[in-house]
XYZ file of C-alpha atoms in Angstrom:
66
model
C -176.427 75.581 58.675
C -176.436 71.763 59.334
C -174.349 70.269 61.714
C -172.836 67.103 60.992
C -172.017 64.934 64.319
C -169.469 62.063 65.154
C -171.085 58.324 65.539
C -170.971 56.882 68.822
C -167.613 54.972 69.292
C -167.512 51.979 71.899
C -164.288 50.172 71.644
C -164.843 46.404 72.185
C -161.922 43.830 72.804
C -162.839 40.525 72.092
C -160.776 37.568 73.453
C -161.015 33.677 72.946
C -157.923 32.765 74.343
C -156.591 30.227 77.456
C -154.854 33.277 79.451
C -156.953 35.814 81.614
C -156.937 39.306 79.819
C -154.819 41.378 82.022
C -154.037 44.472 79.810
C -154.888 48.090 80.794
C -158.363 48.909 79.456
C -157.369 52.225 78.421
C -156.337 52.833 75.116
C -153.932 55.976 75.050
C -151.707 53.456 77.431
C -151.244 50.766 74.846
C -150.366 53.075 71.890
C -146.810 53.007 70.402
C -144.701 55.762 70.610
C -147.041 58.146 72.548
C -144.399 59.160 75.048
C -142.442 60.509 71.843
C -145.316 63.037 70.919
C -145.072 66.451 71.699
C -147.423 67.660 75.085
C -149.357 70.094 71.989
C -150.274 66.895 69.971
C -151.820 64.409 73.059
C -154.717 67.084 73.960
C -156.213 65.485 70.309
C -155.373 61.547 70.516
C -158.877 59.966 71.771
C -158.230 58.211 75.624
C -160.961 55.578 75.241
C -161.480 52.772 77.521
C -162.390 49.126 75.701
C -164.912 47.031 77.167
C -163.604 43.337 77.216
C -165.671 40.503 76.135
C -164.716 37.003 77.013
C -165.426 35.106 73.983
C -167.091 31.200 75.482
C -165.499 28.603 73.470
C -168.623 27.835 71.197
C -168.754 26.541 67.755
C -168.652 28.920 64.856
C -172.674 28.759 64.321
C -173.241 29.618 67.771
C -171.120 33.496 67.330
C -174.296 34.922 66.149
C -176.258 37.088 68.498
C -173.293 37.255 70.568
């Protein structure tokens, strides 16, 4: 029997604004109503970390290849 596997899943933030990015990194801590979930349903909610990316100020041509 064949076993079918899961792509790779790297959570990127990217940001282009004036403000430093000061948010926790970790996922599970920015979602909405998790502290309303029953301790039986977290065990399957992914806890991924995002990396950030500091998008330069560069014109709309120069995006590609970053």
């Amino acid at each position: 029997m064949k076993r079918n596997k899961v792509p790779l899943v790297i959570p990127l933030l990217i940001y282009h604004g004036k403000e430093k990015w000061n948010i926790d990194r970790s996922l599970i801590n920015l979602t909405k109503g998790l502290n309303e979930l029953p301790e039986s349903i977290l065990k399957y909610i992914p806890n991924y970390e995002y990396i950030p990316y500091n998008m330069p100020k560069l014109e709309r041509e120069d995006y590609k290849g970053h």
